[in-house]
PDB file of C-alpha atoms in Angstrom:
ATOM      1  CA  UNK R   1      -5.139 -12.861   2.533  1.00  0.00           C
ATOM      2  CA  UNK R   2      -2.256 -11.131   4.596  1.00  0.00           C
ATOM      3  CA  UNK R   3      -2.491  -8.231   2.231  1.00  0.00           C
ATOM      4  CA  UNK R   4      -6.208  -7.771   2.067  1.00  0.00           C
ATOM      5  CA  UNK R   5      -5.699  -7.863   6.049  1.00  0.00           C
ATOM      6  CA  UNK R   6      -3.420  -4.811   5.377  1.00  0.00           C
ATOM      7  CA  UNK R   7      -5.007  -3.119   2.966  1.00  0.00           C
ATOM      8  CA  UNK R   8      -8.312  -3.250   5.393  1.00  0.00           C
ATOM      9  CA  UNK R   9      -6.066  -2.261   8.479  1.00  0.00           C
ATOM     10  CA  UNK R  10      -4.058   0.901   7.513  1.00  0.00           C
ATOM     11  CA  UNK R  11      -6.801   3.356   8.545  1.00  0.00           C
ATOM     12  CA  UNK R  12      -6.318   1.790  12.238  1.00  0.00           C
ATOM     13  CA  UNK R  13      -2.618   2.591  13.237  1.00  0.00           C
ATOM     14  CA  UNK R  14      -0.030   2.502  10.303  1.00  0.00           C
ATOM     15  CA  UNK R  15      -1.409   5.030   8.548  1.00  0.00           C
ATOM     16  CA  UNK R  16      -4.678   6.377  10.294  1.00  0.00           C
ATOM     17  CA  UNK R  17      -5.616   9.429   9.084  1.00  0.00           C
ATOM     18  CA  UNK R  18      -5.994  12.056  11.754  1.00  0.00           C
ATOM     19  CA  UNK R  19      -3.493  10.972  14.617  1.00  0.00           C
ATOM     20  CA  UNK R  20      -0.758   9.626  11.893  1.00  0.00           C
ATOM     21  CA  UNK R  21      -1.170  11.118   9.016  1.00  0.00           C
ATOM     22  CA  UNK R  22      -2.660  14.587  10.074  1.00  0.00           C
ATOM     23  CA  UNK R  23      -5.400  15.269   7.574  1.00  0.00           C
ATOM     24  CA  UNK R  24      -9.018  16.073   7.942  1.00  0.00           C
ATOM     25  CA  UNK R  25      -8.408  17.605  10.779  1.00  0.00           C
ATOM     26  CA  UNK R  26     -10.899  20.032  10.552  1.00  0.00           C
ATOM     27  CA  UNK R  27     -14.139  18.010  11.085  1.00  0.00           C
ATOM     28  CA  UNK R  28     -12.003  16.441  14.686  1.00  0.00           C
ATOM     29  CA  UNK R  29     -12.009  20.085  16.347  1.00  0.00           C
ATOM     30  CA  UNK R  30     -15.522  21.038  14.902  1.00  0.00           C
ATOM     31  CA  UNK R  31     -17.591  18.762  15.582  1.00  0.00           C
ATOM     32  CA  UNK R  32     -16.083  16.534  18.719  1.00  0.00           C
ATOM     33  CA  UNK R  33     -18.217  18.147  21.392  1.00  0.00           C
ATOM     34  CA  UNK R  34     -20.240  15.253  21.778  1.00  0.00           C
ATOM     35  CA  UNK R  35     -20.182  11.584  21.354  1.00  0.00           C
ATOM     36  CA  UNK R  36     -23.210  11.741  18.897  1.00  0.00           C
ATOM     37  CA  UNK R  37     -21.907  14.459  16.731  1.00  0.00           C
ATOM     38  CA  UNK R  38     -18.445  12.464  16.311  1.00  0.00           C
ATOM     39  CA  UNK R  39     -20.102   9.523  15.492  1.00  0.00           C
ATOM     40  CA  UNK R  40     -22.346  11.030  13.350  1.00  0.00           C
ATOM     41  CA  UNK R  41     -19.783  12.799  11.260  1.00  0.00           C
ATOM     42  CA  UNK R  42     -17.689   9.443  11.043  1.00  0.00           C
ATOM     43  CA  UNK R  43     -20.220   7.143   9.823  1.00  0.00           C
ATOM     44  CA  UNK R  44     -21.196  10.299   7.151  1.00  0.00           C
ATOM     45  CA  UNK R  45     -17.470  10.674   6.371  1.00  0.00           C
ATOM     46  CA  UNK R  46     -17.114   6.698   5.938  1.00  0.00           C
ATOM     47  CA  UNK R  47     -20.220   6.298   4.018  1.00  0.00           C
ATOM     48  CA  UNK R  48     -18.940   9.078   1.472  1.00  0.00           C
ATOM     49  CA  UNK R  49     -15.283   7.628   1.074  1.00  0.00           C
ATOM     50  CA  UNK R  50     -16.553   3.884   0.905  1.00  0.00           C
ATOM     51  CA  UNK R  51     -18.860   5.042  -2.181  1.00  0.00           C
ATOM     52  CA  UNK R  52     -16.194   6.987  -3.776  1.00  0.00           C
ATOM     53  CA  UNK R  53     -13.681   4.905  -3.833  1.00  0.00           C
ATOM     54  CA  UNK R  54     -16.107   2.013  -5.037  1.00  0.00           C
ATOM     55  CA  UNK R  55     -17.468   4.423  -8.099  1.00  0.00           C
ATOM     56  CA  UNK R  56     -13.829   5.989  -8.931  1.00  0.00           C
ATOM     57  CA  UNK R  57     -12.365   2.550  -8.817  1.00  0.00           C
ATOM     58  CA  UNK R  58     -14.777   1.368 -10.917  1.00  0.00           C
ATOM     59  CA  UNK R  59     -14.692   3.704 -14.226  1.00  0.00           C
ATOM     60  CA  UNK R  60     -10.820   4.091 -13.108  1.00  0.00           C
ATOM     61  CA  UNK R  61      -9.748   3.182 -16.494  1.00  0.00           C
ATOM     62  CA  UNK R  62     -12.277   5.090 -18.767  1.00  0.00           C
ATOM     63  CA  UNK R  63     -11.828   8.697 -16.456  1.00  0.00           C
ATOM     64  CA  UNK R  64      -9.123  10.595 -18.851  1.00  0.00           C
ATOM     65  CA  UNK R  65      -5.998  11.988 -16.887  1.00  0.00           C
ATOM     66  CA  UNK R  66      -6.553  15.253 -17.292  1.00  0.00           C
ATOM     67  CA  UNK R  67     -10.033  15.623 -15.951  1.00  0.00           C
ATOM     68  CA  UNK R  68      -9.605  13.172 -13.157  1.00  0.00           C
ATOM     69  CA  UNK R  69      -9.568  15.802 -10.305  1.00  0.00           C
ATOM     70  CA  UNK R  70     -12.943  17.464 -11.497  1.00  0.00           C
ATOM     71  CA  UNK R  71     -14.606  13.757 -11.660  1.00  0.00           C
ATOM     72  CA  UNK R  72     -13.134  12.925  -8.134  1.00  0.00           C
ATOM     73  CA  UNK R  73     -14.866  15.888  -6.499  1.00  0.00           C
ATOM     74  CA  UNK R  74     -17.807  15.520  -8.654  1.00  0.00           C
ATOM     75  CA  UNK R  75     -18.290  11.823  -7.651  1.00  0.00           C
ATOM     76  CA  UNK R  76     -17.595  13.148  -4.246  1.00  0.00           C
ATOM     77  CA  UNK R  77     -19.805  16.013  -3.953  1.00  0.00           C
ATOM     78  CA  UNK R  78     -22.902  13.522  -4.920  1.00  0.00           C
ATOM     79  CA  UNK R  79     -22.566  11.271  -2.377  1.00  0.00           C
ATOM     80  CA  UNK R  80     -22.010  14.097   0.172  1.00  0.00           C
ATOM     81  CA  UNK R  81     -25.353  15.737  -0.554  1.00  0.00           C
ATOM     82  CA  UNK R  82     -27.457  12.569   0.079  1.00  0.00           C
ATOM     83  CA  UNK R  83     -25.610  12.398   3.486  1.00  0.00           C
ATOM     84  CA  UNK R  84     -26.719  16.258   3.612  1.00  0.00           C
ATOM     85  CA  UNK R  85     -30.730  15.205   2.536  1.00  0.00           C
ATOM     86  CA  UNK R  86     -30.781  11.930   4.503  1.00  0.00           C
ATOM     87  CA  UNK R  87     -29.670  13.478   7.850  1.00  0.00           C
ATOM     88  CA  UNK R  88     -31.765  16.838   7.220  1.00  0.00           C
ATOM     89  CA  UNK R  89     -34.825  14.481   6.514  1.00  0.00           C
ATOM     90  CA  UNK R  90     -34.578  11.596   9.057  1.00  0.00           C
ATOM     91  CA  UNK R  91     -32.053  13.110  11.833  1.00  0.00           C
ATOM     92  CA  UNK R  92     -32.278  17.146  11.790  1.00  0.00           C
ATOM     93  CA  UNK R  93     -30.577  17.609  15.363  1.00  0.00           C
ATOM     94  CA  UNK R  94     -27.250  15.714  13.899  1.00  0.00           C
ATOM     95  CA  UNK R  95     -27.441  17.825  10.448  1.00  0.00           C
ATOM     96  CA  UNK R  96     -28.090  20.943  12.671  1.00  0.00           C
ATOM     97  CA  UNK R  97     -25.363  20.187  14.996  1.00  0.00           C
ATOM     98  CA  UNK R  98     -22.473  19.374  12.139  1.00  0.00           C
ATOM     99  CA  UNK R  99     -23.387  22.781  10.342  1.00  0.00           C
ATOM    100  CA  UNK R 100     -20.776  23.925   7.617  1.00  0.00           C
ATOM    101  CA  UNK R 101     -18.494  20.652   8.550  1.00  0.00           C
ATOM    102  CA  UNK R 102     -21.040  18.355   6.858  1.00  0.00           C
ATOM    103  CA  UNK R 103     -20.780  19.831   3.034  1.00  0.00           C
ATOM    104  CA  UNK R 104     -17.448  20.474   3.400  1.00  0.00           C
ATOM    105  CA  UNK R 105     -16.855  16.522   3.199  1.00  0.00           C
ATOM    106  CA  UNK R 106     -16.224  17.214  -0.244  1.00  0.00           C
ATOM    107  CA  UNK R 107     -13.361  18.702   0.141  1.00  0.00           C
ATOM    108  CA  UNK R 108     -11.917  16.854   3.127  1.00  0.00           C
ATOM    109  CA  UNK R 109      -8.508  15.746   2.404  1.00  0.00           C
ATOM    110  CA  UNK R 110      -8.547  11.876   3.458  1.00  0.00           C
ATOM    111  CA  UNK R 111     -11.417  11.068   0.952  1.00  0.00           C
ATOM    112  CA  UNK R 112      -9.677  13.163  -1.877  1.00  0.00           C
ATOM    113  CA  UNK R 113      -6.446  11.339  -0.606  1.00  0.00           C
ATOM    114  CA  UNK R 114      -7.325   7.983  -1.276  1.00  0.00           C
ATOM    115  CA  UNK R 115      -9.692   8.466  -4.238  1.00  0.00           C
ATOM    116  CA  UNK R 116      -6.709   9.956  -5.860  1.00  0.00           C
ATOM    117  CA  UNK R 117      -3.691   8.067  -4.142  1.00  0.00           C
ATOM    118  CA  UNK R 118      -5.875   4.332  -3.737  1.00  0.00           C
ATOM    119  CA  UNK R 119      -9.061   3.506  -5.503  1.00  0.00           C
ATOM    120  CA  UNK R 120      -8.003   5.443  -9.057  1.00  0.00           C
ATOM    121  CA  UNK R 121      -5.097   2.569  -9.106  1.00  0.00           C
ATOM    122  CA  UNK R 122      -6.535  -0.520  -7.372  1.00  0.00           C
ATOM    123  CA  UNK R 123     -10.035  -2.978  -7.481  1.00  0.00           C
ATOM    124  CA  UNK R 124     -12.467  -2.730  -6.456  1.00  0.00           C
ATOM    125  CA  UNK R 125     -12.354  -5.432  -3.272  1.00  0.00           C
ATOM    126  CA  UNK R 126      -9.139  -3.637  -2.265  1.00  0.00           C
ATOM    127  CA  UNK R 127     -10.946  -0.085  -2.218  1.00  0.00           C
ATOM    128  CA  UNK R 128     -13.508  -1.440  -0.434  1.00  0.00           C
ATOM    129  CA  UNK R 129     -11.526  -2.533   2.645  1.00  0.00           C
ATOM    130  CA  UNK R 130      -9.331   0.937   2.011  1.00  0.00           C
ATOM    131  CA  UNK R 131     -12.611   2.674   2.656  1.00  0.00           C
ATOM    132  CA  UNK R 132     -13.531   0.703   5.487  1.00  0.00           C
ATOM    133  CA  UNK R 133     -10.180   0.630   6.896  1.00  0.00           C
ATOM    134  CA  UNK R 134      -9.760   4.355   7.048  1.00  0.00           C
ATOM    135  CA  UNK R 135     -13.099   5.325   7.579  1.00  0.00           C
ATOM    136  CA  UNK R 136     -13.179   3.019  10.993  1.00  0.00           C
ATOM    137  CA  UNK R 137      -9.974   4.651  11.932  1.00  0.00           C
ATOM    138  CA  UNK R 138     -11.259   7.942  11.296  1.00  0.00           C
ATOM    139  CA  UNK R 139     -14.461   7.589  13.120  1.00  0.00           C
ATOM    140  CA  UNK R 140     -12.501   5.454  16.185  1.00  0.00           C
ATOM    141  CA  UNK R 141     -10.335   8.831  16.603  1.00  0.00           C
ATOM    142  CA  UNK R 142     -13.557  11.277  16.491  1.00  0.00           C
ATOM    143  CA  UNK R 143     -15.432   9.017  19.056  1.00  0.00           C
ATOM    144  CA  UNK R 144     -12.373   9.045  21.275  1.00  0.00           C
ATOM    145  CA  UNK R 145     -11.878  13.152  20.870  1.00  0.00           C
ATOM    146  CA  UNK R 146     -16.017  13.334  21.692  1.00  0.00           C
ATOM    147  CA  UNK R 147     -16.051  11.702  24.545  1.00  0.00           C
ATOM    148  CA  UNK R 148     -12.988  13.063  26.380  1.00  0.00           C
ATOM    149  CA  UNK R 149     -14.476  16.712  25.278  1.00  0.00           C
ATOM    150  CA  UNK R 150     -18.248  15.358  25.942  1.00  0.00           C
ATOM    151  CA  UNK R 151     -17.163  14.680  29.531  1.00  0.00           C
ATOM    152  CA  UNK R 152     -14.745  17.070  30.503  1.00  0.00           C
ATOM    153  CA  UNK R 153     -16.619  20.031  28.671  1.00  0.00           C
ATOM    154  CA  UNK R 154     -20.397  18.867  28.795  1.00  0.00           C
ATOM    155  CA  UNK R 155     -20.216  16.454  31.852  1.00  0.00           C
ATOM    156  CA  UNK R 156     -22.298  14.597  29.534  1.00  0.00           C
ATOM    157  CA  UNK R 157     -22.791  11.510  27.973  1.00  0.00           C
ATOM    158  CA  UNK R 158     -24.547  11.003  24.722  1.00  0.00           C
ATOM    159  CA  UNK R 159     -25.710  14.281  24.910  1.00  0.00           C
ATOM    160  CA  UNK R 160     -28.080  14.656  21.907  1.00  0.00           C
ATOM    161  CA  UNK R 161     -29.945  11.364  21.966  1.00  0.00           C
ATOM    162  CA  UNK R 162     -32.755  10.131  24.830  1.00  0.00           C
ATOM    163  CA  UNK R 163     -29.585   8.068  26.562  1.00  0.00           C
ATOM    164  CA  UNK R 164     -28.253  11.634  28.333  1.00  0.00           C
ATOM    165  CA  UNK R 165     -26.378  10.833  31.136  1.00  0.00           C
ATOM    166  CA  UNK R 166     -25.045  13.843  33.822  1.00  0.00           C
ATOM    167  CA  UNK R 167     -21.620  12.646  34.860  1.00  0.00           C
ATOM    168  CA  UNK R 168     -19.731  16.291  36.078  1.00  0.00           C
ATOM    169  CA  UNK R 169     -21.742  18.691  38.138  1.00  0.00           C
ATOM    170  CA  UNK R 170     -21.816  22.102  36.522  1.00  0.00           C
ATOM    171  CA  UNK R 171     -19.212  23.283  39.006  1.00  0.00           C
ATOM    172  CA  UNK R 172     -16.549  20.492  38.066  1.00  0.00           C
ATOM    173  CA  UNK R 173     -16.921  21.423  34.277  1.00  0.00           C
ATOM    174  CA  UNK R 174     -14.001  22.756  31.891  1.00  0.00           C
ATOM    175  CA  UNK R 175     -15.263  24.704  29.542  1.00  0.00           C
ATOM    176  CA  UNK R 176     -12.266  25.105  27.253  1.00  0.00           C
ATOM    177  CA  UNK R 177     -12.700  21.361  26.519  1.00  0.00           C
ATOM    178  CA  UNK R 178     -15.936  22.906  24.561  1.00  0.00           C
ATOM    179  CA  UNK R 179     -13.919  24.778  22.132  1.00  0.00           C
ATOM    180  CA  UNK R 180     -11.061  24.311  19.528  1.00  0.00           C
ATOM    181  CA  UNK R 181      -8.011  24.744  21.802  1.00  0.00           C
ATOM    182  CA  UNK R 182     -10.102  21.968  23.839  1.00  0.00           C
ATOM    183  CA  UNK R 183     -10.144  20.152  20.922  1.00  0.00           C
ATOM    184  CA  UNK R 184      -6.663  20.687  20.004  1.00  0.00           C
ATOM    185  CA  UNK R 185      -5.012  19.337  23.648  1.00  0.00           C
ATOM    186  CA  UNK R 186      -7.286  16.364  23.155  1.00  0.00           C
ATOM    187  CA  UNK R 187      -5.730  15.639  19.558  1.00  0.00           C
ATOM    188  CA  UNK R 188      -2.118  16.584  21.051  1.00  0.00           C
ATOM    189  CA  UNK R 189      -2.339  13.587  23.573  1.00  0.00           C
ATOM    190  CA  UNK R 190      -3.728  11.220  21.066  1.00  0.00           C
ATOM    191  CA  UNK R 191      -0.849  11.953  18.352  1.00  0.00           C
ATOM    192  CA  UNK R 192       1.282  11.664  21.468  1.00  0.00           C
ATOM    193  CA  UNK R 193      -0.082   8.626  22.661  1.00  0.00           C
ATOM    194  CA  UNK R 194      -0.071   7.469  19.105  1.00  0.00           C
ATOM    195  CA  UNK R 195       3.879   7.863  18.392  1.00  0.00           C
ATOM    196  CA  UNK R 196       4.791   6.645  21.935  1.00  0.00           C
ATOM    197  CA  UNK R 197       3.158   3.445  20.456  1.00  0.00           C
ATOM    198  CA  UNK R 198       5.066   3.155  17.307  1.00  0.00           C
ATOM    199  CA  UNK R 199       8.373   3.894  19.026  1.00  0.00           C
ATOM    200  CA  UNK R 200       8.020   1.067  21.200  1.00  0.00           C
ATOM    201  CA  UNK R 201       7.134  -0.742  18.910  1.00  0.00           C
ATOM    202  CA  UNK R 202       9.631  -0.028  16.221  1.00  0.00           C
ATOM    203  CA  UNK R 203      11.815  -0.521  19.495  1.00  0.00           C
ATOM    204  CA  UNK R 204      10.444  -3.981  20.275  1.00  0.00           C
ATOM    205  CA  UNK R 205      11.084  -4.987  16.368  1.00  0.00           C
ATOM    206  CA  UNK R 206      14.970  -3.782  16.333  1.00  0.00           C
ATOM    207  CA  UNK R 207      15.595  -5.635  19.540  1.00  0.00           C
ATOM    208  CA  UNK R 208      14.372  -8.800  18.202  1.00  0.00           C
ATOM    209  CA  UNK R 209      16.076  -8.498  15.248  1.00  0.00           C
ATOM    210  CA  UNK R 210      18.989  -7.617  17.244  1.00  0.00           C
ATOM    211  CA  UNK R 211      18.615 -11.010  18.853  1.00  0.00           C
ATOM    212  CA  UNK R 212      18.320 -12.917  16.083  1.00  0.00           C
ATOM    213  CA  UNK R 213      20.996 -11.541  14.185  1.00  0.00           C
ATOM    214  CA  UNK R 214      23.014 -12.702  17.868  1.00  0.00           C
ATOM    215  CA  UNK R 215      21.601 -16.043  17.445  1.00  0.00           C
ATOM    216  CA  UNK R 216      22.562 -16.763  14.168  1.00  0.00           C
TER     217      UNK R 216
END
């Protein structure tokens, strides 16, 4: 149970995959303007990895070694379109709004990453909560990005969907925080944020030791 509880909470802190790691960074300085696009793109981005990994872990043991990379992004590219025709037929403003970031899901490096590096060596169950893991940690990071950006840049909330809210007059408005250096100063405090966390942590865990090893 402790390791399912693991495997499912990687994505979160240990080993999330755009404030830890540093992958798929990409899609966090595209589309982060607003709440709704971040969202959007997360739940697409989760959707796509949890299928993958459930297909490549799956047929892991019939896909030969030396065609595995041209299955992965096969497998890949499949789910990614019917993200691309579901959104372009049911919710056009989100597909217009995530542009070129939406097909290039396929080649985004955390669902590659852990197709290759997790579901092509583990069940099924396990690459299920990988998926979910990550893909909540992913989409946690984007929401955070989009609404720093959606409120500094936009003075918005939820801009995009009938729930607009104004929150900064026009005047009060930084527009950088609309574009990718914006984007990039909100990721830089994040990561920073992020590694103050595991330093006091790892801190907190020495100590302790420290005072057991005393106690003994």
């Amino acid at each position: 149970m402790n390791n399912k509880l693991k495997i499912f909470t990687n994505g979160f802190i240990r080993e999330n995959p755009l404030v830890v790691l540093n992958i798929g960074l990409c899609s966090s300085l595209g589309v982060t303007t607003s709440i709704f696009n971040g969202f959007g793109m997360g739940l697409g981005m989760t959707f796509v990895l949890l299928m993958s990994e459930i297909v490549i872990s799956i047929f892991r043991k019939l896909i030969p070694s030396a065609i595995r990379l041209p299955v992965f992004i096969i497998v890949i590219a499949a789910f990614t379109t019917i993200v691309q025709l579901v959104l372009q037929a049911y919710v056009e403003s989100l597909y217009d709004a995530l542009g070129v970031f939406l097909p290039l899901i396929v080649v985004n490096c955390i669902i590659m990453g852990r197709v290759e590096a997790f579901a092509s060596k583990n069940t099924i169950s396990d690459s299920v909560l990988d998926a979910l893991g990550m893909g909540i940690g992913y989409t946690f990071v984007l929401v955070l990005i989009s609404l720093v950006r959606e409120i500094l840049g936009g003075g918005t909330l939820f801009a995009g969907t009938p729930f607009k809210l104004e929150i900064l007059p026009e005047e009060y408005r930084i527009a950088i925080f609309n574009s990718a250096p914006g984007g990039f100063l909100v990721f830089g405090f994040l990561a920073a944020i992020m590694q103050g966390l595991k330093q006091l942590s790892a801190a907190k865990k020495a100590d302790s030791e420290k005072k057991n090893v005393e106690a003994e």
